[in-house]
PDB file of C-alpha atoms in Angstrom:
ATOM      1  CA  ASP Q  12     114.777 -13.882 -30.175  1.00  0.00           C
ATOM      2  CA  THR Q  13     112.545 -10.940 -29.313  1.00  0.00           C
ATOM      3  CA  GLU Q  14     113.231  -8.871 -32.373  1.00  0.00           C
ATOM      4  CA  VAL Q  15     111.222  -7.619 -35.281  1.00  0.00           C
ATOM      5  CA  THR Q  16     113.569  -7.092 -38.194  1.00  0.00           C
ATOM      6  CA  GLN Q  17     112.795  -4.641 -40.979  1.00  0.00           C
ATOM      7  CA  THR Q  18     114.655  -4.194 -44.235  1.00  0.00           C
ATOM      8  CA  PRO Q  19     115.792  -1.976 -45.746  1.00  0.00           C
ATOM      9  CA  LYS Q  20     116.466   0.669 -43.109  1.00  0.00           C
ATOM     10  CA  HIS Q  21     116.393   3.427 -45.696  1.00  0.00           C
ATOM     11  CA  LEU Q  22     114.784   3.545 -49.136  1.00  0.00           C
ATOM     12  CA  VAL Q  23     114.687   6.249 -51.775  1.00  0.00           C
ATOM     13  CA  MET Q  24     112.392   5.709 -54.722  1.00  0.00           C
ATOM     14  CA  GLY Q  25     110.882   7.564 -57.616  1.00  0.00           C
ATOM     15  CA  MET Q  26     107.173   7.877 -58.198  1.00  0.00           C
ATOM     16  CA  THR Q  27     107.247   5.282 -60.974  1.00  0.00           C
ATOM     17  CA  ASN Q  28     109.264   2.687 -59.071  1.00  0.00           C
ATOM     18  CA  LYS Q  29     108.062  -0.553 -57.541  1.00  0.00           C
ATOM     19  CA  LYS Q  30     109.682  -1.525 -54.258  1.00  0.00           C
ATOM     20  CA  SER Q  31     108.932  -3.721 -51.257  1.00  0.00           C
ATOM     21  CA  LEU Q  32     109.447  -3.371 -47.536  1.00  0.00           C
ATOM     22  CA  LYS Q  33     110.078  -6.514 -45.540  1.00  0.00           C
ATOM     23  CA  CYS Q  34     109.402  -7.440 -41.945  1.00  0.00           C
ATOM     24  CA  GLU Q  35     110.289 -10.640 -40.122  1.00  0.00           C
ATOM     25  CA  GLN Q  36     109.736 -12.017 -36.629  1.00  0.00           C
ATOM     26  CA  HIS Q  37     110.514 -15.413 -35.108  1.00  0.00           C
ATOM     27  CA  MET Q  38     108.654 -15.091 -31.827  1.00  0.00           C
ATOM     28  CA  GLY Q  39     105.706 -17.182 -32.957  1.00  0.00           C
ATOM     29  CA  HIS Q  40     103.457 -14.140 -33.002  1.00  0.00           C
ATOM     30  CA  ARG Q  41     100.257 -14.514 -34.978  1.00  0.00           C
ATOM     31  CA  ALA Q  42      99.459 -10.855 -35.564  1.00  0.00           C
ATOM     32  CA  MET Q  43     101.557  -8.429 -37.598  1.00  0.00           C
ATOM     33  CA  TYR Q  44     101.016  -4.761 -38.271  1.00  0.00           C
ATOM     34  CA  TRP Q  45     102.117  -1.963 -40.581  1.00  0.00           C
ATOM     35  CA  TYR Q  46     102.210   1.573 -39.213  1.00  0.00           C
ATOM     36  CA  LYS Q  47     103.101   4.811 -40.970  1.00  0.00           C
ATOM     37  CA  GLN Q  48     104.780   7.576 -39.009  1.00  0.00           C
ATOM     38  CA  LYS Q  49     105.362  11.080 -40.306  1.00  0.00           C
ATOM     39  CA  ALA Q  50     108.033  13.211 -38.666  1.00  0.00           C
ATOM     40  CA  LYS Q  51     107.142  14.382 -35.166  1.00  0.00           C
ATOM     41  CA  LYS Q  52     103.797  12.594 -35.332  1.00  0.00           C
ATOM     42  CA  PRO Q  53     102.523   9.418 -33.676  1.00  0.00           C
ATOM     43  CA  PRO Q  54     102.301   6.177 -35.670  1.00  0.00           C
ATOM     44  CA  GLU Q  55      99.152   5.582 -37.693  1.00  0.00           C
ATOM     45  CA  LEU Q  56      97.858   2.072 -38.254  1.00  0.00           C
ATOM     46  CA  MET Q  57      97.718   0.932 -41.874  1.00  0.00           C
ATOM     47  CA  PHE Q  58      97.132  -2.821 -41.905  1.00  0.00           C
ATOM     48  CA  VAL Q  59      96.777  -5.735 -39.518  1.00  0.00           C
ATOM     49  CA  TYR Q  60      97.256  -9.390 -40.367  1.00  0.00           C
ATOM     50  CA  SER Q  61      95.980 -11.996 -37.962  1.00  0.00           C
ATOM     51  CA  TYR Q  62      96.768 -15.640 -38.602  1.00  0.00           C
ATOM     52  CA  GLU Q  63      98.058 -14.637 -42.050  1.00  0.00           C
ATOM     53  CA  LYS Q  64      94.763 -13.049 -43.043  1.00  0.00           C
ATOM     54  CA  LEU Q  65      94.190  -9.353 -43.540  1.00  0.00           C
ATOM     55  CA  SER Q  66      92.054  -8.258 -40.596  1.00  0.00           C
ATOM     56  CA  ILE Q  67      92.205  -4.490 -40.830  1.00  0.00           C
ATOM     57  CA  ASN Q  68      92.814  -2.095 -43.715  1.00  0.00           C
ATOM     58  CA  GLU Q  69      92.568   1.469 -42.471  1.00  0.00           C
ATOM     59  CA  SER Q  70      91.419   2.853 -45.826  1.00  0.00           C
ATOM     60  CA  VAL Q  71      94.945   2.806 -47.177  1.00  0.00           C
ATOM     61  CA  PRO Q  72      95.379   3.762 -50.878  1.00  0.00           C
ATOM     62  CA  SER Q  73      95.856   0.828 -53.230  1.00  0.00           C
ATOM     63  CA  ARG Q  74      99.382   1.965 -54.097  1.00  0.00           C
ATOM     64  CA  PHE Q  75     100.255   0.232 -50.808  1.00  0.00           C
ATOM     65  CA  SER Q  76      99.749  -3.525 -51.043  1.00  0.00           C
ATOM     66  CA  PRO Q  77     100.427  -5.728 -48.004  1.00  0.00           C
ATOM     67  CA  GLU Q  78     101.285  -9.379 -48.154  1.00  0.00           C
ATOM     68  CA  CYS Q  79     101.743 -12.001 -45.468  1.00  0.00           C
ATOM     69  CA  PRO Q  80     103.417 -15.064 -47.055  1.00  0.00           C
ATOM     70  CA  ASN Q  81     103.601 -16.893 -43.721  1.00  0.00           C
ATOM     71  CA  SER Q  82     103.245 -16.225 -40.038  1.00  0.00           C
ATOM     72  CA  SER Q  83     106.812 -14.903 -39.735  1.00  0.00           C
ATOM     73  CA  LEU Q  84     106.923 -12.579 -42.716  1.00  0.00           C
ATOM     74  CA  LEU Q  85     105.110  -9.411 -43.670  1.00  0.00           C
ATOM     75  CA  ASN Q  86     105.720  -7.416 -46.825  1.00  0.00           C
ATOM     76  CA  LEU Q  87     104.521  -4.044 -47.997  1.00  0.00           C
ATOM     77  CA  HIS Q  88     104.614  -3.598 -51.769  1.00  0.00           C
ATOM     78  CA  LEU Q  89     104.888  -0.039 -53.004  1.00  0.00           C
ATOM     79  CA  HIS Q  90     103.942   1.221 -56.449  1.00  0.00           C
ATOM     80  CA  ALA Q  91     103.354   4.673 -57.900  1.00  0.00           C
ATOM     81  CA  LEU Q  92     103.868   6.412 -54.594  1.00  0.00           C
ATOM     82  CA  GLN Q  93     103.561  10.133 -54.063  1.00  0.00           C
ATOM     83  CA  PRO Q  94     106.041  12.441 -52.294  1.00  0.00           C
ATOM     84  CA  GLU Q  95     103.586  12.778 -49.398  1.00  0.00           C
ATOM     85  CA  ASP Q  96     104.010   9.054 -48.763  1.00  0.00           C
ATOM     86  CA  SER Q  97     107.523   9.763 -47.501  1.00  0.00           C
ATOM     87  CA  ALA Q  98     107.568   8.603 -43.881  1.00  0.00           C
ATOM     88  CA  LEU Q  99     108.892   6.044 -41.441  1.00  0.00           C
ATOM     89  CA  TYR Q 100     107.141   2.707 -41.928  1.00  0.00           C
ATOM     90  CA  LEU Q 101     107.037   0.599 -38.801  1.00  0.00           C
ATOM     91  CA  CYS Q 102     106.265  -3.074 -38.570  1.00  0.00           C
ATOM     92  CA  ALA Q 103     105.033  -4.623 -35.327  1.00  0.00           C
ATOM     93  CA  SER Q 104     103.897  -7.992 -34.069  1.00  0.00           C
ATOM     94  CA  SER Q 105     101.933  -9.348 -31.141  1.00  0.00           C
ATOM     95  CA  GLN Q 106     101.208 -12.816 -29.886  1.00  0.00           C
ATOM     96  CA  GLU Q 107      97.511 -12.741 -30.636  1.00  0.00           C
ATOM     97  CA  GLY Q 108      95.605 -10.314 -32.780  1.00  0.00           C
ATOM     98  CA  VAL Q 109      92.010 -11.255 -33.253  1.00  0.00           C
ATOM     99  CA  PHE Q 110      89.799 -12.797 -30.618  1.00  0.00           C
ATOM    100  CA  TRP Q 111      87.347 -15.514 -31.490  1.00  0.00           C
ATOM    101  CA  THR Q 112      84.625 -12.878 -31.378  1.00  0.00           C
ATOM    102  CA  GLY Q 113      86.263 -11.201 -34.339  1.00  0.00           C
ATOM    103  CA  GLU Q 114      87.423  -8.269 -32.277  1.00  0.00           C
ATOM    104  CA  LEU Q 115      90.959  -7.086 -32.553  1.00  0.00           C
ATOM    105  CA  SER Q 116      92.802  -6.363 -29.374  1.00  0.00           C
ATOM    106  CA  THR Q 117      96.206  -4.853 -29.068  1.00  0.00           C
ATOM    107  CA  ASN Q 118      96.285  -5.020 -25.295  1.00  0.00           C
ATOM    108  CA  GLU Q 119      99.141  -7.402 -25.507  1.00  0.00           C
ATOM    109  CA  LYS Q 120     102.629  -6.145 -25.894  1.00  0.00           C
ATOM    110  CA  LEU Q 121     103.408  -4.900 -29.376  1.00  0.00           C
ATOM    111  CA  PHE Q 122     106.956  -5.530 -30.525  1.00  0.00           C
ATOM    112  CA  PHE Q 123     108.077  -2.918 -33.033  1.00  0.00           C
ATOM    113  CA  GLY Q 124     110.857  -3.010 -35.586  1.00  0.00           C
ATOM    114  CA  SER Q 125     113.203  -0.091 -36.166  1.00  0.00           C
ATOM    115  CA  GLY Q 126     111.375   0.962 -39.275  1.00  0.00           C
ATOM    116  CA  THR Q 127     112.143   1.793 -42.878  1.00  0.00           C
ATOM    117  CA  GLN Q 128     112.669   5.480 -43.614  1.00  0.00           C
ATOM    118  CA  LEU Q 129     111.105   5.960 -47.031  1.00  0.00           C
ATOM    119  CA  SER Q 130     111.709   8.959 -49.271  1.00  0.00           C
ATOM    120  CA  VAL Q 131     109.677   9.357 -52.450  1.00  0.00           C
ATOM    121  CA  LEU Q 132     111.153  11.738 -54.991  1.00  0.00           C
TER     122      LEU Q 132
ATOM    123  CA  ALA T  28      85.336   8.981 -29.890  1.00  0.00           C
ATOM    124  CA  GLN T  29      88.428   7.824 -28.102  1.00  0.00           C
ATOM    125  CA  THR T  30      91.203  10.358 -27.721  1.00  0.00           C
ATOM    126  CA  VAL T  31      94.607  10.638 -26.094  1.00  0.00           C
ATOM    127  CA  THR T  32      96.082  14.025 -25.236  1.00  0.00           C
ATOM    128  CA  GLN T  33      99.659  14.810 -24.330  1.00  0.00           C
ATOM    129  CA  SER T  34      99.864  18.496 -23.504  1.00  0.00           C
ATOM    130  CA  GLN T  35     103.649  18.763 -23.187  1.00  0.00           C
ATOM    131  CA  PRO T  36     105.330  18.754 -26.627  1.00  0.00           C
ATOM    132  CA  GLU T  37     108.816  18.994 -25.098  1.00  0.00           C
ATOM    133  CA  MET T  38     110.366  18.582 -21.684  1.00  0.00           C
ATOM    134  CA  SER T  39     113.852  18.481 -20.263  1.00  0.00           C
ATOM    135  CA  VAL T  40     115.316  17.128 -17.036  1.00  0.00           C
ATOM    136  CA  GLN T  41     118.721  16.965 -15.450  1.00  0.00           C
ATOM    137  CA  GLU T  42     120.370  13.600 -15.171  1.00  0.00           C
ATOM    138  CA  ALA T  43     119.454  11.773 -11.934  1.00  0.00           C
ATOM    139  CA  GLU T  44     116.379  13.906 -11.346  1.00  0.00           C
ATOM    140  CA  THR T  45     112.714  12.936 -11.608  1.00  0.00           C
ATOM    141  CA  VAL T  46     110.346  13.987 -14.356  1.00  0.00           C
ATOM    142  CA  THR T  47     106.628  13.431 -14.917  1.00  0.00           C
ATOM    143  CA  LEU T  48     105.001  13.269 -18.340  1.00  0.00           C
ATOM    144  CA  SER T  49     101.270  13.979 -18.555  1.00  0.00           C
ATOM    145  CA  CYS T  50      98.600  12.123 -20.475  1.00  0.00           C
ATOM    146  CA  THR T  51      94.834  12.388 -20.435  1.00  0.00           C
ATOM    147  CA  TYR T  52      92.420  10.282 -22.405  1.00  0.00           C
ATOM    148  CA  ASP T  53      88.780   9.808 -23.157  1.00  0.00           C
ATOM    149  CA  THR T  54      86.961   6.563 -23.732  1.00  0.00           C
ATOM    150  CA  SER T  55      83.516   5.117 -23.183  1.00  0.00           C
ATOM    151  CA  GLU T  56      84.879   1.625 -22.632  1.00  0.00           C
ATOM    152  CA  ASN T  57      84.736   0.146 -19.140  1.00  0.00           C
ATOM    153  CA  ASN T  58      87.791  -2.008 -19.555  1.00  0.00           C
ATOM    154  CA  TYR T  59      90.812  -0.874 -21.485  1.00  0.00           C
ATOM    155  CA  TYR T  60      94.580  -0.740 -21.430  1.00  0.00           C
ATOM    156  CA  LEU T  61      96.942   2.195 -21.351  1.00  0.00           C
ATOM    157  CA  PHE T  62     100.543   2.219 -22.484  1.00  0.00           C
ATOM    158  CA  TRP T  63     103.599   4.386 -22.536  1.00  0.00           C
ATOM    159  CA  TYR T  64     105.902   3.811 -25.495  1.00  0.00           C
ATOM    160  CA  LYS T  65     109.390   5.242 -25.896  1.00  0.00           C
ATOM    161  CA  GLN T  66     110.896   6.060 -29.283  1.00  0.00           C
ATOM    162  CA  PRO T  67     114.605   6.930 -29.048  1.00  0.00           C
ATOM    163  CA  PRO T  68     116.610   8.327 -31.976  1.00  0.00           C
ATOM    164  CA  SER T  69     117.017   4.739 -33.186  1.00  0.00           C
ATOM    165  CA  ARG T  70     113.285   5.032 -34.067  1.00  0.00           C
ATOM    166  CA  GLN T  71     112.290   1.698 -32.561  1.00  0.00           C
ATOM    167  CA  MET T  72     109.113   1.923 -30.503  1.00  0.00           C
ATOM    168  CA  ILE T  73     109.699   0.314 -27.126  1.00  0.00           C
ATOM    169  CA  LEU T  74     107.004  -0.471 -24.591  1.00  0.00           C
ATOM    170  CA  VAL T  75     107.861   1.208 -21.298  1.00  0.00           C
ATOM    171  CA  ILE T  76     104.884   0.321 -19.137  1.00  0.00           C
ATOM    172  CA  ARG T  77     101.323  -0.959 -19.365  1.00  0.00           C
ATOM    173  CA  GLN T  78      98.301  -0.401 -17.121  1.00  0.00           C
ATOM    174  CA  GLU T  79      95.044  -2.343 -17.085  1.00  0.00           C
ATOM    175  CA  ALA T  80      92.120  -0.079 -16.267  1.00  0.00           C
ATOM    176  CA  TYR T  81      90.419  -2.486 -13.909  1.00  0.00           C
ATOM    177  CA  LYS T  82      93.532  -2.675 -11.732  1.00  0.00           C
ATOM    178  CA  GLN T  83      93.660   0.059  -9.128  1.00  0.00           C
ATOM    179  CA  GLN T  84      97.322  -0.495  -8.362  1.00  0.00           C
ATOM    180  CA  ASN T  85      99.648   1.708 -10.351  1.00  0.00           C
ATOM    181  CA  ALA T  86     102.040  -0.168 -12.617  1.00  0.00           C
ATOM    182  CA  THR T  87     105.784   0.116 -12.033  1.00  0.00           C
ATOM    183  CA  GLU T  88     108.787  -1.019 -14.046  1.00  0.00           C
ATOM    184  CA  ASN T  89     112.071  -0.265 -12.329  1.00  0.00           C
ATOM    185  CA  ARG T  90     112.572   3.528 -12.596  1.00  0.00           C
ATOM    186  CA  PHE T  91     109.275   3.999 -14.433  1.00  0.00           C
ATOM    187  CA  SER T  92     105.935   4.280 -12.695  1.00  0.00           C
ATOM    188  CA  VAL T  93     102.512   5.611 -13.547  1.00  0.00           C
ATOM    189  CA  ASN T  94      99.916   7.625 -11.693  1.00  0.00           C
ATOM    190  CA  PHE T  95      96.656   6.229 -13.009  1.00  0.00           C
ATOM    191  CA  GLN T  96      93.591   8.243 -12.059  1.00  0.00           C
ATOM    192  CA  LYS T  97      90.660   6.460 -13.672  1.00  0.00           C
ATOM    193  CA  ALA T  98      87.959   8.917 -12.673  1.00  0.00           C
ATOM    194  CA  ALA T  99      89.996  11.825 -13.964  1.00  0.00           C
ATOM    195  CA  LYS T 100      91.086   9.812 -17.044  1.00  0.00           C
ATOM    196  CA  SER T 101      94.670  10.679 -16.356  1.00  0.00           C
ATOM    197  CA  PHE T 102      97.716   8.469 -16.914  1.00  0.00           C
ATOM    198  CA  SER T 103     101.011  10.198 -16.143  1.00  0.00           C
ATOM    199  CA  LEU T 104     104.458   8.634 -16.370  1.00  0.00           C
ATOM    200  CA  LYS T 105     107.097   9.289 -13.734  1.00  0.00           C
ATOM    201  CA  ILE T 106     110.730   8.625 -14.547  1.00  0.00           C
ATOM    202  CA  SER T 107     112.986   8.509 -11.505  1.00  0.00           C
ATOM    203  CA  ASP T 108     116.771   8.883 -11.533  1.00  0.00           C
ATOM    204  CA  SER T 109     116.685  10.023 -15.175  1.00  0.00           C
ATOM    205  CA  GLN T 110     119.466   8.697 -17.365  1.00  0.00           C
ATOM    206  CA  LEU T 111     120.883  10.031 -20.625  1.00  0.00           C
ATOM    207  CA  GLY T 112     119.468   6.963 -22.369  1.00  0.00           C
ATOM    208  CA  ASP T 113     115.969   8.067 -21.422  1.00  0.00           C
ATOM    209  CA  THR T 114     116.203  10.816 -24.036  1.00  0.00           C
ATOM    210  CA  ALA T 115     113.432   9.962 -26.484  1.00  0.00           C
ATOM    211  CA  MET T 116     109.956  10.734 -27.721  1.00  0.00           C
ATOM    212  CA  TYR T 117     107.373   9.304 -25.350  1.00  0.00           C
ATOM    213  CA  PHE T 118     103.931   8.323 -26.609  1.00  0.00           C
ATOM    214  CA  CYS T 119     100.933   7.616 -24.439  1.00  0.00           C
ATOM    215  CA  ALA T 120      98.528   5.126 -26.037  1.00  0.00           C
ATOM    216  CA  LEU T 121      95.072   3.731 -25.366  1.00  0.00           C
ATOM    217  CA  ASP T 122      93.749   0.378 -26.424  1.00  0.00           C
ATOM    218  CA  GLY T 123      90.016   0.716 -26.566  1.00  0.00           C
ATOM    219  CA  GLY T 124      89.420  -2.974 -27.195  1.00  0.00           C
ATOM    220  CA  SER T 125      86.382  -3.035 -29.410  1.00  0.00           C
ATOM    221  CA  GLN T 126      87.797  -0.402 -31.705  1.00  0.00           C
ATOM    222  CA  GLY T 127      90.694  -2.651 -32.339  1.00  0.00           C
ATOM    223  CA  ASN T 128      93.413  -0.097 -32.563  1.00  0.00           C
ATOM    224  CA  LEU T 129      96.037   1.622 -30.460  1.00  0.00           C
ATOM    225  CA  ILE T 130      95.274   5.329 -30.202  1.00  0.00           C
ATOM    226  CA  PHE T 131      98.417   7.363 -29.693  1.00  0.00           C
ATOM    227  CA  GLY T 132      98.894  10.806 -28.238  1.00  0.00           C
ATOM    228  CA  LYS T 133     101.026  13.306 -30.148  1.00  0.00           C
ATOM    229  CA  GLY T 134     104.050  12.555 -28.025  1.00  0.00           C
ATOM    230  CA  THR T 135     106.354  14.361 -25.614  1.00  0.00           C
ATOM    231  CA  LYS T 136     109.986  14.856 -26.546  1.00  0.00           C
ATOM    232  CA  LEU T 137     112.083  14.328 -23.431  1.00  0.00           C
ATOM    233  CA  SER T 138     115.685  15.493 -23.239  1.00  0.00           C
ATOM    234  CA  VAL T 139     117.862  14.356 -20.344  1.00  0.00           C
ATOM    235  CA  LYS T 140     120.753  16.751 -19.801  1.00  0.00           C
ATOM    236  CA  PRO T 141     124.082  15.867 -18.174  1.00  0.00           C
TER     237      PRO T 141
END
């Protein structure tokens, strides 16, 4: 199994709604990532979990709340989003994320999911 | 600051022909990794090829090869015998190591025409 599975594939929500995006991998990877991708733009890193601990938060607004219940699952909880948050949200995983020095390296292969296309009305 | 520049927003190629996508980058790191990712209409980001900066030999993966010029900080992707399934957005990316993040270029949209 070399897949990263994301659900749902599409999500439409109002600004007052609470929703969650889910990501799952069974490759034994210890690092998982959330990226945000606007149309015709490259992905932008949001969060990195390494060994189930939040390693990187790229100054993401608190209306986005990540959660890593175990090494195979990664959630992104959404609350009070704005229309400008509409984007493709990509999950990725890699075998190792953080070196013992505390540095994060993504020089290993990143496996991406197919994303959740989010529309905020 | 580390940057990745893709100067070709869109390109097209006839099926079975060869096309080269350009990428230049800037980094102060001595050791780093460079990647080409493909994002087809299915939206999944797929790693096409990876190059380690300390390796002089250009990486190849079947029909995909790179021309890595370290001094010029250039990392172009050559696709040989283009196939319709190669139609996608292609992103060049740099892993600067200590910065702990993949830095993506803006992408090149490649269309393979029958």
